[in-house]
Coordinates of C-alpha atoms and ligand atoms in Angstrom, one line a residue:
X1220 CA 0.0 0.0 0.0
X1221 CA 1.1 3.2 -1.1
X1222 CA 2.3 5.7 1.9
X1223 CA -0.4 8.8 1.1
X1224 CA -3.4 5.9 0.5
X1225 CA -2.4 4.0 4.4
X1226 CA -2.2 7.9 5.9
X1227 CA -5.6 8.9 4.2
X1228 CA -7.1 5.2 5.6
X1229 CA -7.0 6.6 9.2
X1230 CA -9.3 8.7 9.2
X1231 CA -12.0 7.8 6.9
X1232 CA -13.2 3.9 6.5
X1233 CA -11.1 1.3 6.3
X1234 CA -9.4 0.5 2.5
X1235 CA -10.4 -2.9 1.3
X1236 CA -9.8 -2.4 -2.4
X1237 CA -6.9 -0.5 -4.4
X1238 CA -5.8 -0.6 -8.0
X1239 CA -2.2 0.5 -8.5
X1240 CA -0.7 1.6 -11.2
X1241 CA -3.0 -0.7 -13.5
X1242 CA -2.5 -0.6 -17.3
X1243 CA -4.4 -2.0 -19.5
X1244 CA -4.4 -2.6 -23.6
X1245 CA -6.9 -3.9 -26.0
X1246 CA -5.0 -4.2 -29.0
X1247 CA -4.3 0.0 -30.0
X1248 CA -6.5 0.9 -27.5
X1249 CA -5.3 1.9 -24.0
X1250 CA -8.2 1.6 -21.8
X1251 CA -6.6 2.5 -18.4
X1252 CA -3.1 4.2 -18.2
X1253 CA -1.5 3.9 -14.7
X1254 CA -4.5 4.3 -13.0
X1255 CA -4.2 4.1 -9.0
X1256 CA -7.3 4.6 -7.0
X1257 CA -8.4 3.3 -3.4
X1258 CA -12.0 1.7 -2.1
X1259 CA -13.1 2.1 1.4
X1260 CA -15.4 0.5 3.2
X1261 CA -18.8 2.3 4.5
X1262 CA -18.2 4.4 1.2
X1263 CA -19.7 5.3 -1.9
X1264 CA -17.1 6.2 -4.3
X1265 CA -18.6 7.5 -7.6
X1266 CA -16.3 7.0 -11.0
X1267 CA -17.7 9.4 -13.6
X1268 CA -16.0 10.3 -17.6
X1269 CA -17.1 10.1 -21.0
X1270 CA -18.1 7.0 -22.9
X1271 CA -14.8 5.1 -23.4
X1272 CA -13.2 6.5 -20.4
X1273 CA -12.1 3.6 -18.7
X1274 CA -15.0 2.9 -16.4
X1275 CA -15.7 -0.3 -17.4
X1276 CA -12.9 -1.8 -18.2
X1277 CA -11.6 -0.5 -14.3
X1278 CA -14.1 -2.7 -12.9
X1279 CA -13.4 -5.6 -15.5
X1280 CA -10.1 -5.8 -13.6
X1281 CA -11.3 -5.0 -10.1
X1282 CA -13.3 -8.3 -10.3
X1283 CA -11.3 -10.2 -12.3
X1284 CA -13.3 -10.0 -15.8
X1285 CA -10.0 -9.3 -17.5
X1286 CA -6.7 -9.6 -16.4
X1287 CA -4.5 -6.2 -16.0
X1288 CA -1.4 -6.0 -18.3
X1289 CA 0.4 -3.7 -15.3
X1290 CA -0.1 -2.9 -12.1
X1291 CA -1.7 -5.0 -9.4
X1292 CA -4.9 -5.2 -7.2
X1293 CA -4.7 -5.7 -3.5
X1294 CA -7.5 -6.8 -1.2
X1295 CA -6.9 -6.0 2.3
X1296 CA -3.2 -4.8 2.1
X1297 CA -2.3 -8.1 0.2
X1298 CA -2.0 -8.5 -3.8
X1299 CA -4.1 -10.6 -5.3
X1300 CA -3.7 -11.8 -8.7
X1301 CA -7.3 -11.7 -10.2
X1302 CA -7.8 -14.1 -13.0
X1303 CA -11.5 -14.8 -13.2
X1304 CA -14.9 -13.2 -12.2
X1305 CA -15.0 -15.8 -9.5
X1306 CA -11.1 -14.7 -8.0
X1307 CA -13.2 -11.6 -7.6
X1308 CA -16.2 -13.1 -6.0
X1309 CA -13.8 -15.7 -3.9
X1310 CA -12.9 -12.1 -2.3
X1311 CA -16.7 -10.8 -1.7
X1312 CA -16.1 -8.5 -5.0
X1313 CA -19.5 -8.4 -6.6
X1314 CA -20.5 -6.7 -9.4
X1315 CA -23.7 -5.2 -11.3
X1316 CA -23.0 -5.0 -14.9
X1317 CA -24.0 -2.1 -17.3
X1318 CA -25.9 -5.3 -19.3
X1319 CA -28.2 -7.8 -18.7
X1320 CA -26.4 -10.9 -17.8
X1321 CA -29.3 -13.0 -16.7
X1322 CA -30.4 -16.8 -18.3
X1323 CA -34.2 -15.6 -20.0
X1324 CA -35.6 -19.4 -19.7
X1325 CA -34.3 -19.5 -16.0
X1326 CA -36.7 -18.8 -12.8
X1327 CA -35.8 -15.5 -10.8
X1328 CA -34.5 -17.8 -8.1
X1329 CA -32.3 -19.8 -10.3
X1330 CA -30.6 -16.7 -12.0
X1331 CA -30.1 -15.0 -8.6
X1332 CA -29.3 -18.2 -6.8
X1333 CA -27.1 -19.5 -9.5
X1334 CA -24.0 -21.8 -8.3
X1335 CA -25.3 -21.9 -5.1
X1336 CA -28.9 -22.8 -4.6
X1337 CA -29.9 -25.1 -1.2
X1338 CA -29.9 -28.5 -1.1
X1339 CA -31.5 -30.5 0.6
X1340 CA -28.9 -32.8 3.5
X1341 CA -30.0 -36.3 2.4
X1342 CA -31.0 -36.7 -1.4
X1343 CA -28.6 -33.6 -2.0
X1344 CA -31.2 -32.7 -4.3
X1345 CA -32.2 -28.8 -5.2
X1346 CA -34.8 -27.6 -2.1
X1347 CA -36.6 -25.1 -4.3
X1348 CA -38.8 -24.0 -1.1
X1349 CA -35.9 -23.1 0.9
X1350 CA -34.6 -21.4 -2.3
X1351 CA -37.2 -19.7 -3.4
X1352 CA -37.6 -18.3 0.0
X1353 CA -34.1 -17.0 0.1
X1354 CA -34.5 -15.1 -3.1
X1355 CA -37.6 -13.9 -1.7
X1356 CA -35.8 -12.9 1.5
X1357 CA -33.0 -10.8 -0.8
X1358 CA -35.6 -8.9 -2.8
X1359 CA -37.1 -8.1 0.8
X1360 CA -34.0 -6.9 1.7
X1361 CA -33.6 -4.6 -1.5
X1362 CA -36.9 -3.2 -1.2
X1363 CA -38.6 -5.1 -4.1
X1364 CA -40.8 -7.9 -1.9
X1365 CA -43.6 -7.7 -4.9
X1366 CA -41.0 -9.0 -7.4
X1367 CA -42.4 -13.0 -7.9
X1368 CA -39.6 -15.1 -7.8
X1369 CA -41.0 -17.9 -9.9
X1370 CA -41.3 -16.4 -12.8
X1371 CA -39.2 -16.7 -15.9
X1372 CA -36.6 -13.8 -16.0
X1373 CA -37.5 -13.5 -19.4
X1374 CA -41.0 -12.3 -19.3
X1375 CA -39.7 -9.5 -17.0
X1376 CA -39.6 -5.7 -18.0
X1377 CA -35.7 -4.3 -17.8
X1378 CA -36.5 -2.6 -14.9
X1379 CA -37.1 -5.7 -12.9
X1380 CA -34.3 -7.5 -14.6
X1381 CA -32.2 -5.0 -13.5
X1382 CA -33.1 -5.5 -10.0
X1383 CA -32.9 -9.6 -10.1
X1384 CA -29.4 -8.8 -11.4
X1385 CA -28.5 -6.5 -8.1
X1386 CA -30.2 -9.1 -6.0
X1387 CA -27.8 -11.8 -7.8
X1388 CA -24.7 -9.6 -6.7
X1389 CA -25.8 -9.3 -3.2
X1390 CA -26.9 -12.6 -2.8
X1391 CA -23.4 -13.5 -1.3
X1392 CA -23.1 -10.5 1.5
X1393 CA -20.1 -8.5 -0.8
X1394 CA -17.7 -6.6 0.7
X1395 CA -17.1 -4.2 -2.5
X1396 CA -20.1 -3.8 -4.6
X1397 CA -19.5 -2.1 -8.3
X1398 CA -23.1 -0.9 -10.2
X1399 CA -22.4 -0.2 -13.6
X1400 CA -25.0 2.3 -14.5
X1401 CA -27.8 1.0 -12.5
X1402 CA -30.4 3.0 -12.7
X1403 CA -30.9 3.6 -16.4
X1404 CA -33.7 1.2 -16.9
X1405 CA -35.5 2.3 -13.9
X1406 CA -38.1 4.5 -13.5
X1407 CA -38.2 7.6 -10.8
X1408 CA -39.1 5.3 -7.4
X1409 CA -37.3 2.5 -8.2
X1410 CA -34.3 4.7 -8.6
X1411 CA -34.9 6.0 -4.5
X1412 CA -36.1 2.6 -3.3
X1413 CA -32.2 1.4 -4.5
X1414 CA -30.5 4.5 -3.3
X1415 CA -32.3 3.8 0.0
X1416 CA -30.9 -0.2 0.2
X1417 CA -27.5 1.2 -1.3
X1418 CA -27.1 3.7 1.5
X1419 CA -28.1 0.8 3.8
X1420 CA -25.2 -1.5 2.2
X1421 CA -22.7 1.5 2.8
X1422 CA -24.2 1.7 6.2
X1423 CA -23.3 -2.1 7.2
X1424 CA -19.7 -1.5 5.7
X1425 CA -19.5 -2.2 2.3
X1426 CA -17.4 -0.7 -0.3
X1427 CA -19.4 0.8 -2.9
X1428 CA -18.2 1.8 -6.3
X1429 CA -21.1 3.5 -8.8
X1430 CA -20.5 4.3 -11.9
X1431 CA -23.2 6.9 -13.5
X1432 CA -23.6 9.5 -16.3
X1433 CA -26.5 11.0 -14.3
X1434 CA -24.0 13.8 -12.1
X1435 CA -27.4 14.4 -9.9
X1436 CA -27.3 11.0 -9.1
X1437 CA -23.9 10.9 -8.2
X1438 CA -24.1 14.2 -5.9
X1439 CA -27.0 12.6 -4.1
X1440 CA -25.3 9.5 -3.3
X1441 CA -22.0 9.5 -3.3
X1442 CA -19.0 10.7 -0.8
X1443 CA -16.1 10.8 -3.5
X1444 CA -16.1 10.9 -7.2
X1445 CA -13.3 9.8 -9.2
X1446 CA -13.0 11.2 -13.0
X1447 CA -11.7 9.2 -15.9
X1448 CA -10.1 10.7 -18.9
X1449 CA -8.6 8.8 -22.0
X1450 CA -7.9 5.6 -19.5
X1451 CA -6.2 7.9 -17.1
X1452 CA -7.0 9.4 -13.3
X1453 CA -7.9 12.9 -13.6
X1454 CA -8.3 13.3 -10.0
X1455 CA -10.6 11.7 -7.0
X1456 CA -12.1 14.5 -4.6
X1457 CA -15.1 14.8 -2.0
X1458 CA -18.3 15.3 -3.7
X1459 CA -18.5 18.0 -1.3
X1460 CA -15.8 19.8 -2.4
X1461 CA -16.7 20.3 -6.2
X1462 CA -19.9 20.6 -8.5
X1463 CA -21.7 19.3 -11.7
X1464 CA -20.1 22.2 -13.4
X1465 CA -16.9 20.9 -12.3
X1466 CA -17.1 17.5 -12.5
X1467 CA -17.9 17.8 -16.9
X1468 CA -14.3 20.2 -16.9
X1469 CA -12.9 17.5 -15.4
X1470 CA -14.3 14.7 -17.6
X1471 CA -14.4 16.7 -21.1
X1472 CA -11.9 19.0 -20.7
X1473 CA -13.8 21.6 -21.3
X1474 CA -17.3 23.5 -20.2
X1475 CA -20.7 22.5 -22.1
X1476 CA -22.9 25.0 -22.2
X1477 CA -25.9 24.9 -24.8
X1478 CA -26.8 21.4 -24.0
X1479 CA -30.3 22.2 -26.3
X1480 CA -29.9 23.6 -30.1
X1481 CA -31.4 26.1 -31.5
X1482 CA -34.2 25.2 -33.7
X1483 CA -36.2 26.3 -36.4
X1484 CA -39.5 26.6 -36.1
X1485 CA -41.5 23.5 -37.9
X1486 CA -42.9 23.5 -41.5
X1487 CA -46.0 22.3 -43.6
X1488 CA -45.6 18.8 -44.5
X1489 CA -46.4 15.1 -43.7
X1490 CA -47.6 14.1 -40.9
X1491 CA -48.7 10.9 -38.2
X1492 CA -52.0 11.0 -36.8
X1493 CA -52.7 8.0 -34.4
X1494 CA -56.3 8.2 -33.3
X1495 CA -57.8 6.0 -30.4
X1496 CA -55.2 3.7 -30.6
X1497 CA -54.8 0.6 -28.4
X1498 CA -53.2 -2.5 -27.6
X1499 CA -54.7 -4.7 -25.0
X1500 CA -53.3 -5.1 -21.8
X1501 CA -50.0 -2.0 -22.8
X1502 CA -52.1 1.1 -23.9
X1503 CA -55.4 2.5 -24.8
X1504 CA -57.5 5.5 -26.4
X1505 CA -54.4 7.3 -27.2
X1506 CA -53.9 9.9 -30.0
X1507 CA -51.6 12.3 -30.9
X1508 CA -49.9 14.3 -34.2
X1509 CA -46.4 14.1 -35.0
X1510 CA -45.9 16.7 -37.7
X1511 CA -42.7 17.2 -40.1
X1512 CA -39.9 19.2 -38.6
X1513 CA -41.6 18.5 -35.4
X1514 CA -39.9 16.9 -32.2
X1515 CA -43.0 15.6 -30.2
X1516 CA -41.1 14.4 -26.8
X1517 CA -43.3 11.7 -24.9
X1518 CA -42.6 11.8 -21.3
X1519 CA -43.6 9.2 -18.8
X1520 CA -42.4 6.6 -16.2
X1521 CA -41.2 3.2 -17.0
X1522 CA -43.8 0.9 -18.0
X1523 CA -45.9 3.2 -19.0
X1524 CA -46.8 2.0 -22.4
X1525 CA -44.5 4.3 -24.6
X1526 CA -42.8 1.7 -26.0
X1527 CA -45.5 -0.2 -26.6
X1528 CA -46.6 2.5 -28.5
X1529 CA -43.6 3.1 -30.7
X1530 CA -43.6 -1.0 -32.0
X1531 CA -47.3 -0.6 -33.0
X1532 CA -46.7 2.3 -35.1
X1533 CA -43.5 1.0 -36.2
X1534 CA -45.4 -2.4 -37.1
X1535 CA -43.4 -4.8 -34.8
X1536 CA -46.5 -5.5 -33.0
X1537 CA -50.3 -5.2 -33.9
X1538 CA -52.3 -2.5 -32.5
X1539 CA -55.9 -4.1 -31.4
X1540 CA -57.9 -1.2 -32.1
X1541 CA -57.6 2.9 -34.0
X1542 CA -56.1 4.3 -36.7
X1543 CA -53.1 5.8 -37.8
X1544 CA -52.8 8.2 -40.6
X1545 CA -49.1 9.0 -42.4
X1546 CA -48.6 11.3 -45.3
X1547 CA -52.2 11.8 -45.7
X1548 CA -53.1 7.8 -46.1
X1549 CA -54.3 5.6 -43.4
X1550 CA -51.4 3.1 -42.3
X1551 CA -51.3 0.0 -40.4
X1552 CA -47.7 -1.7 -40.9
X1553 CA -47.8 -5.4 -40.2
X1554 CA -44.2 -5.4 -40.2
X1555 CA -40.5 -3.0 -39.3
X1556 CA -40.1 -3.9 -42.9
X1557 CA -43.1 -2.2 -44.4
X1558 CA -42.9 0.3 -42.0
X1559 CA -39.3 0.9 -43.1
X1560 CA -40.4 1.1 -46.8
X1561 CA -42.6 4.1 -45.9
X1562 CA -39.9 5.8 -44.1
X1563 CA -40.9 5.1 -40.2
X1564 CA -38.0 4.3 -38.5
X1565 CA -37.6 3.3 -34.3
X1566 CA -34.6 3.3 -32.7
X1567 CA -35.1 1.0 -29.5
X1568 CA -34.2 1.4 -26.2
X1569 CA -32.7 -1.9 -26.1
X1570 CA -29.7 -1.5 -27.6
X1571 CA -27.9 -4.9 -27.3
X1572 CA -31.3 -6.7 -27.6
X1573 CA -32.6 -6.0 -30.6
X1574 CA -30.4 -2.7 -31.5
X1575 CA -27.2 -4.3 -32.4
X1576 CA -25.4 -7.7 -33.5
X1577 CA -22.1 -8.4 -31.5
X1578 CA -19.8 -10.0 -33.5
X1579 CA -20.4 -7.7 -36.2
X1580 CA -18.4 -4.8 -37.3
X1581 CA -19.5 -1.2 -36.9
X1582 CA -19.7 -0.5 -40.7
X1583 CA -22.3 -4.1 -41.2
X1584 CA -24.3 -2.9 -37.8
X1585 CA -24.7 0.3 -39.5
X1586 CA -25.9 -0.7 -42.6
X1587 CA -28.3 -3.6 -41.4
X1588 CA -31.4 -1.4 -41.7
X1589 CA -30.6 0.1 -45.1
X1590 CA -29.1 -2.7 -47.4
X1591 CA -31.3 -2.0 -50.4
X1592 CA -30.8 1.9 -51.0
X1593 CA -26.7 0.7 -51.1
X1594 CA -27.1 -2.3 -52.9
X1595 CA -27.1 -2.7 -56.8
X1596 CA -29.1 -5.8 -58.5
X1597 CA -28.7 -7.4 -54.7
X1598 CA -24.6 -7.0 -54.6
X1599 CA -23.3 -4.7 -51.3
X1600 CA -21.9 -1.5 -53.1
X1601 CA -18.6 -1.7 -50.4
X1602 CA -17.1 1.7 -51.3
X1603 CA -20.9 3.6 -51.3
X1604 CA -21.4 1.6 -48.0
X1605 CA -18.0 2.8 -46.4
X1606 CA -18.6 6.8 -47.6
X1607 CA -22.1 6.8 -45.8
X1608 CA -21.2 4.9 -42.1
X1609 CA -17.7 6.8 -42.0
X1610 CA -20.1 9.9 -42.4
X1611 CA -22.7 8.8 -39.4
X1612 CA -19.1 7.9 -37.1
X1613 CA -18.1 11.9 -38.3
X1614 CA -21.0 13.2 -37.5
X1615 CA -21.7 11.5 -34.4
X1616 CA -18.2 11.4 -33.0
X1617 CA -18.0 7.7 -32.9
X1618 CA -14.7 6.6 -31.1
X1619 CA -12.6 4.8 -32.3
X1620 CA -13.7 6.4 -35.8
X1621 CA -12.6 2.9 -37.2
X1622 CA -15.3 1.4 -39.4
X1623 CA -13.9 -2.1 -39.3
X1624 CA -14.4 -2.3 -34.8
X1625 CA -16.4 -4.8 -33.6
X1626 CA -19.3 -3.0 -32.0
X1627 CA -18.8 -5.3 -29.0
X1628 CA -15.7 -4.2 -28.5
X1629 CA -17.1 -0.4 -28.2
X1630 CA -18.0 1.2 -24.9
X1631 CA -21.5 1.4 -24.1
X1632 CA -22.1 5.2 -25.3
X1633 CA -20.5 4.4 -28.3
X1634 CA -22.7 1.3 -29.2
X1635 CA -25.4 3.6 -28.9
X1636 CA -24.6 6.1 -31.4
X1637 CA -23.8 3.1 -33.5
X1638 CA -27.6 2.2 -33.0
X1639 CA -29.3 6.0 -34.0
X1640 CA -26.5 5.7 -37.2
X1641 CA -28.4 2.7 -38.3
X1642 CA -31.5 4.7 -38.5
X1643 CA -30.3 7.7 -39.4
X1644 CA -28.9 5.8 -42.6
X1645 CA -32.7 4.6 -43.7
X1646 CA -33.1 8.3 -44.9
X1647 CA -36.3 7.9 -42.3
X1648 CA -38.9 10.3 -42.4
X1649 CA -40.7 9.6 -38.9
X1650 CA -37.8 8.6 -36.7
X1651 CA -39.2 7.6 -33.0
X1652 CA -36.5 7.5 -30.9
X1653 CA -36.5 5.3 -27.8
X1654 CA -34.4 6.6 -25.0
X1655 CA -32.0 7.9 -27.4
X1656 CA -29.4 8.8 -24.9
X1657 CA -29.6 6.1 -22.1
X1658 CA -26.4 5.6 -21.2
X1659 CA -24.2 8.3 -22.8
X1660 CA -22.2 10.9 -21.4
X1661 CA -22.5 14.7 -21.4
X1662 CA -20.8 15.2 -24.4
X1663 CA -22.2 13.0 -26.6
X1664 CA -25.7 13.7 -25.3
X1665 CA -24.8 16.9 -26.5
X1666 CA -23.9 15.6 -30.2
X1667 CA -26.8 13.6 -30.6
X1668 CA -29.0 16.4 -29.6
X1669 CA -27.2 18.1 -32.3
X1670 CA -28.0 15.7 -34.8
X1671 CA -31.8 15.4 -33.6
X1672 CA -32.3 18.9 -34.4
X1673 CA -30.7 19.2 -37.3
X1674 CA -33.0 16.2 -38.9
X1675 CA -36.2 18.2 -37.4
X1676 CA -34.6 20.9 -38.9
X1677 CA -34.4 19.3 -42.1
X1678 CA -38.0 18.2 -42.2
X1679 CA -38.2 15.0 -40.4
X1680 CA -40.7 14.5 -37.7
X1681 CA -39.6 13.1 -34.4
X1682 CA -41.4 11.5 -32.0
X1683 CA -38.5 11.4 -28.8
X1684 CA -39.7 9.0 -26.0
X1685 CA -37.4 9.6 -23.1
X1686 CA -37.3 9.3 -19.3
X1687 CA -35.0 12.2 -19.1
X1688 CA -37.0 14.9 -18.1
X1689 CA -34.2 17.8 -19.2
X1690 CA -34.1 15.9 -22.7
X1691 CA -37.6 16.2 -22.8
X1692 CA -37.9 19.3 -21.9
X1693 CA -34.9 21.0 -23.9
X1694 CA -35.5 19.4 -27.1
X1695 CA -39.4 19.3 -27.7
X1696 CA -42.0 21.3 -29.0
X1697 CA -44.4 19.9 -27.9
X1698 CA -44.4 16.8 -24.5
X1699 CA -46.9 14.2 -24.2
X1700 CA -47.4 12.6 -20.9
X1701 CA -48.0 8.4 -20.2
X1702 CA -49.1 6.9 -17.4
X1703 CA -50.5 3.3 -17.1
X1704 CA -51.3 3.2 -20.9
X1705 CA -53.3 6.6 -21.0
X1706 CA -51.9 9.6 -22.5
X1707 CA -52.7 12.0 -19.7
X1708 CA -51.2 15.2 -20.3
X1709 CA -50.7 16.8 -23.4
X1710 CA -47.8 20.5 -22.8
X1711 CA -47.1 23.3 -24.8
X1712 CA -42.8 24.0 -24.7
X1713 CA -43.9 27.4 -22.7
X1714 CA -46.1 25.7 -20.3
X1715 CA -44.3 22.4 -19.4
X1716 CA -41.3 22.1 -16.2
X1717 CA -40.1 19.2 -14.8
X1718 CA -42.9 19.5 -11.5
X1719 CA -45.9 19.1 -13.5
X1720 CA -44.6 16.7 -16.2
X1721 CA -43.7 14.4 -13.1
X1722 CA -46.8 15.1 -11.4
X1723 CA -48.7 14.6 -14.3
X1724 CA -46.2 11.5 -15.0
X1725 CA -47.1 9.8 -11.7
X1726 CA -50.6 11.3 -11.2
X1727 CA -49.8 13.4 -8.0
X1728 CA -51.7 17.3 -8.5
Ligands
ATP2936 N1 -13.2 -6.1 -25.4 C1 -12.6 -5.0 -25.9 N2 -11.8 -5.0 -27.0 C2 -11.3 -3.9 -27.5 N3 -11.4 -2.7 -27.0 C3 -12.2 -2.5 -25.9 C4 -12.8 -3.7 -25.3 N4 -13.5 -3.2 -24.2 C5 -13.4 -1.9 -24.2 N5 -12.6 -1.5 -25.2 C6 -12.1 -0.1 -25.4 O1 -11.6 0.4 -24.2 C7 -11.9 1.8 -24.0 C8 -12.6 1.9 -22.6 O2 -13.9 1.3 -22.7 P1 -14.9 1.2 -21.5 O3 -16.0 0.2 -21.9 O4 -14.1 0.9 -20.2 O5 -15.5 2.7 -21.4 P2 -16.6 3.3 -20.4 O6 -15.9 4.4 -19.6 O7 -17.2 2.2 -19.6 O8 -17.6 3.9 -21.4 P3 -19.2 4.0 -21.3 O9 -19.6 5.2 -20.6 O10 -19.6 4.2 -22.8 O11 -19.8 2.7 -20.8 C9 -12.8 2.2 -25.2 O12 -12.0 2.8 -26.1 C10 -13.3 0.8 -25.7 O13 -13.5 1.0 -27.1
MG2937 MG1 -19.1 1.3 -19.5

């Protein structure tokens, strides 16, 4: 242990985790450059910077995902030589992941459970009672006791996946805990109800390590922030002791001011209508306009039935009752494909799900939704195809700006904008974006937004479903509110703030 870290561990908690001087290379890219930081226990140490940063990959080595080519981790004043996920967990190292990790055909229990479910002393067979009252028992704990824990993990929303995957890092009591992004598939109370049990987990000693883009979120919760730059340590301070304002210097380099273009005002031209529209058992009765040049934000908790919504205009499921109208002719795609063709495009909010094939470059992921207006008699026009996605990577600051990347191998901002190129490519003109910015930092929030206005700009309509109230609020003309499959508030851009689209979100007046 390093002289300044052992003086600093006397007065605050006690260390239990350190990276020193870890480097760490994939292929070209250095992902962490000499980066030394310390853990303490009873602590909630934030680590904040821009997509490809470094945050990741840090806790990749902290647990033993992936081995460190410098540097070492100690545990308790000793080095350990982390080689595997379960070296980490061995250790009480436990870890949340930025994405789903959880078997869909498996029970709650099972997932949670995994490796070591109960058995019973004689037969040594599973004893699914005594197992499915433990996982009961940790979702108690958490604060979730209405989460079943027979179900399939598959049929769950990815909001309550997100909380069988905490409750599978806490099963074992962990002595470090390491959310990646936690709260991005959760809606406003379900973000509190986890601050509440992570505040209790600090409380009862353990080290926790939370990784965010939301700053609020990290000013609420944490007692030190750590900001990563370009795989190196900018600097680790008391949250106390510096400020949003400070925090973005420190991660971009630079201040952002102008989060929000400028836009022009929208023109004459084609339009949605969706009139009465339902699906049984996600949404009913709902209509609104979407106009070209038009940014229509739709505002509205988790589960509300905005995305619901989005796949019945966009034809990936069937609405069971109304009408939609687009450019002047009613329309009822039966499929993304003929949706597609008429130039309705939906980017969704699951990006790894159904947004993007790992194992594919950026340049094919790119192109998937757009093969016919770059092919020629059914043959891939390669150099037409290369000019267009190296023009989305420009224009949306892609990093690395190399075509040929596997998008698995991109940081989770990045595989985003990777995502909205796709549909940007389709020369779309409805796009509905699905929490287009879940999971990106400041300053690429701040590129996309560009781009989002721009296209409005240019004509297209946009329908922007997002859970970020500033998004909403900065970028649209016009906000819808959901809430339990009823449109139930309709605001002009004068009239709307974040107090009554909340209110109206989660039916408190
Ligand atoms: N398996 C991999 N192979 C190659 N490069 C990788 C791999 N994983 C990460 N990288 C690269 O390492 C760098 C750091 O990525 P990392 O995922 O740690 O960033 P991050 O800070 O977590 O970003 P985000 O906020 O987008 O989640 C990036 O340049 C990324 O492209
Ligand atoms: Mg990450």
């Amino acid at each position: 242990m390093t002289p300044a870290i052992a003086s600093q561990s006397s007065r605050d908690g006690r260390i239990v985790l350190v990276a020193e001087g870890v480097d760490k290379r994939y292929g070209g890219t250095h992902a962490l450059r000499g980066v030394t930081i310390a853990f303490r226990a009873g602590e909630i140490h934030a680590i904040v910077g821009e997509n490809g940063a470094g945050k990741s990959t840090l806790t990749r080595v902290l647990t033993g995902a992936t081995g460190v080519d410098a540097g070492h981790i100690q545990v308790d004043g000793a080095a350990h030589e982390l080689r595997t996920p379960l070296d980490g967990q061995r250790l009480g190292i436990r870890m949340v992941h930025q994405h789903d990790t959880l078997v869909p055909n498996l029970s709650v229990t099972e997932n949670v459970l995994l490796g070591h479910l109960p058995r019973a002393p004689r037969t040594g067979w599973i004893d699914w009672r005594a197992a499915h009252g433990l996982a009961a028992a940790l979702f108690g704990q958490l604060g979730w006791p209405e989460l079943d824990v027979r179900q399939r993990t598959g049929a769950l929303s990815a909001a309550q996946r997100q909380i069988v995957e905490i409750a599978k890092a806490i099963s074992i009591e962990p002595r470090v805990l390491i959310l990646d992004e936690p709260t991005a598939t959760l809606a406003h109370q379900d973000i509190e109800r986890l601050f509440a049990f992570v505040r209790r987990l600090r409380d009862r000693g353990t080290a926790v390590i939370y990784i965010s883009h939301h700053l609020d979120e990290i000013f609420e919760l944490a007692e030190r922030v750590t900001v990563l730059r370009d795989g190196a340590l900018v600097g680790t301070l008391p949250t106390a002791q510096t400020d949003k304002a400070g925090l973005i210097r420190m991660m971009v380099g630079r201040a952002i001011e102008d989060l929000f273009p400028q836009r022009a005002p929208p023109a004459p031209g084609h339009r949605l209508s969706v009139h009465g529209l339902a699906r049984t058992g996600a949404f009913a009765d709902v209509s609104f306009d979407v106009g070209a040049g038009e940014i229509v934000g739709m505002y509205g908790l988790v589960g509300s039935g905005r995305s619901e919504i989005a796949r019945c205009i966009f034809g990936a499921d069937l609405a069971t009752a109304g009408t939609i109208t687009w450019r002047d002719k009613p329309f009822a795609a039966r499929s993304p494909k003929q949706a597609l063709g008429e130039g309705i495009a939906l980017l969704t909010e699951d990006r790894l799900g159904d947004g993007l094939v790992r194992g594919m470059s950026i340049r094919d992921n790119a192109s998937l939704a757009s093969m016919a207006a770059i092919s020629r008699w059914g043959v891939l026009r390669k150099n037409l195809q290369r000019g267009r996605v190296e023009e989305q990577v420009r224009r949306l600051a892609i990093r690395p700006p190399d075509i040929e990347r596997n998008v698995a191998a991109l940081s989770g901002g990045n595989q985003q904008k990777v995502v909205l190129a796709k549909w940007l490519l389709t020369d779309a003109k409805l796009l509905i974006l699905d929490e287009p910015t879940r999971g990106v930092d400041i300053a690429a929030k701040r590129d996309i937004y560009d781009v989002i206005g721009r296209l409005a700009d240019s004509g297209i309509a946009v329908l922007l479903i997002s859970s970020d109230l500033p998004e909403v609020l900065g970028m649209s003309d016009r906000i819808l509110v959901m809430r339990e499959g009823r449109l139930v508030g309709r605001f002009g851009r004068a009239e709307a703030s974040e107090e009554r689209l909340l209110a109206s979100a989660s039916g408190l007046h």
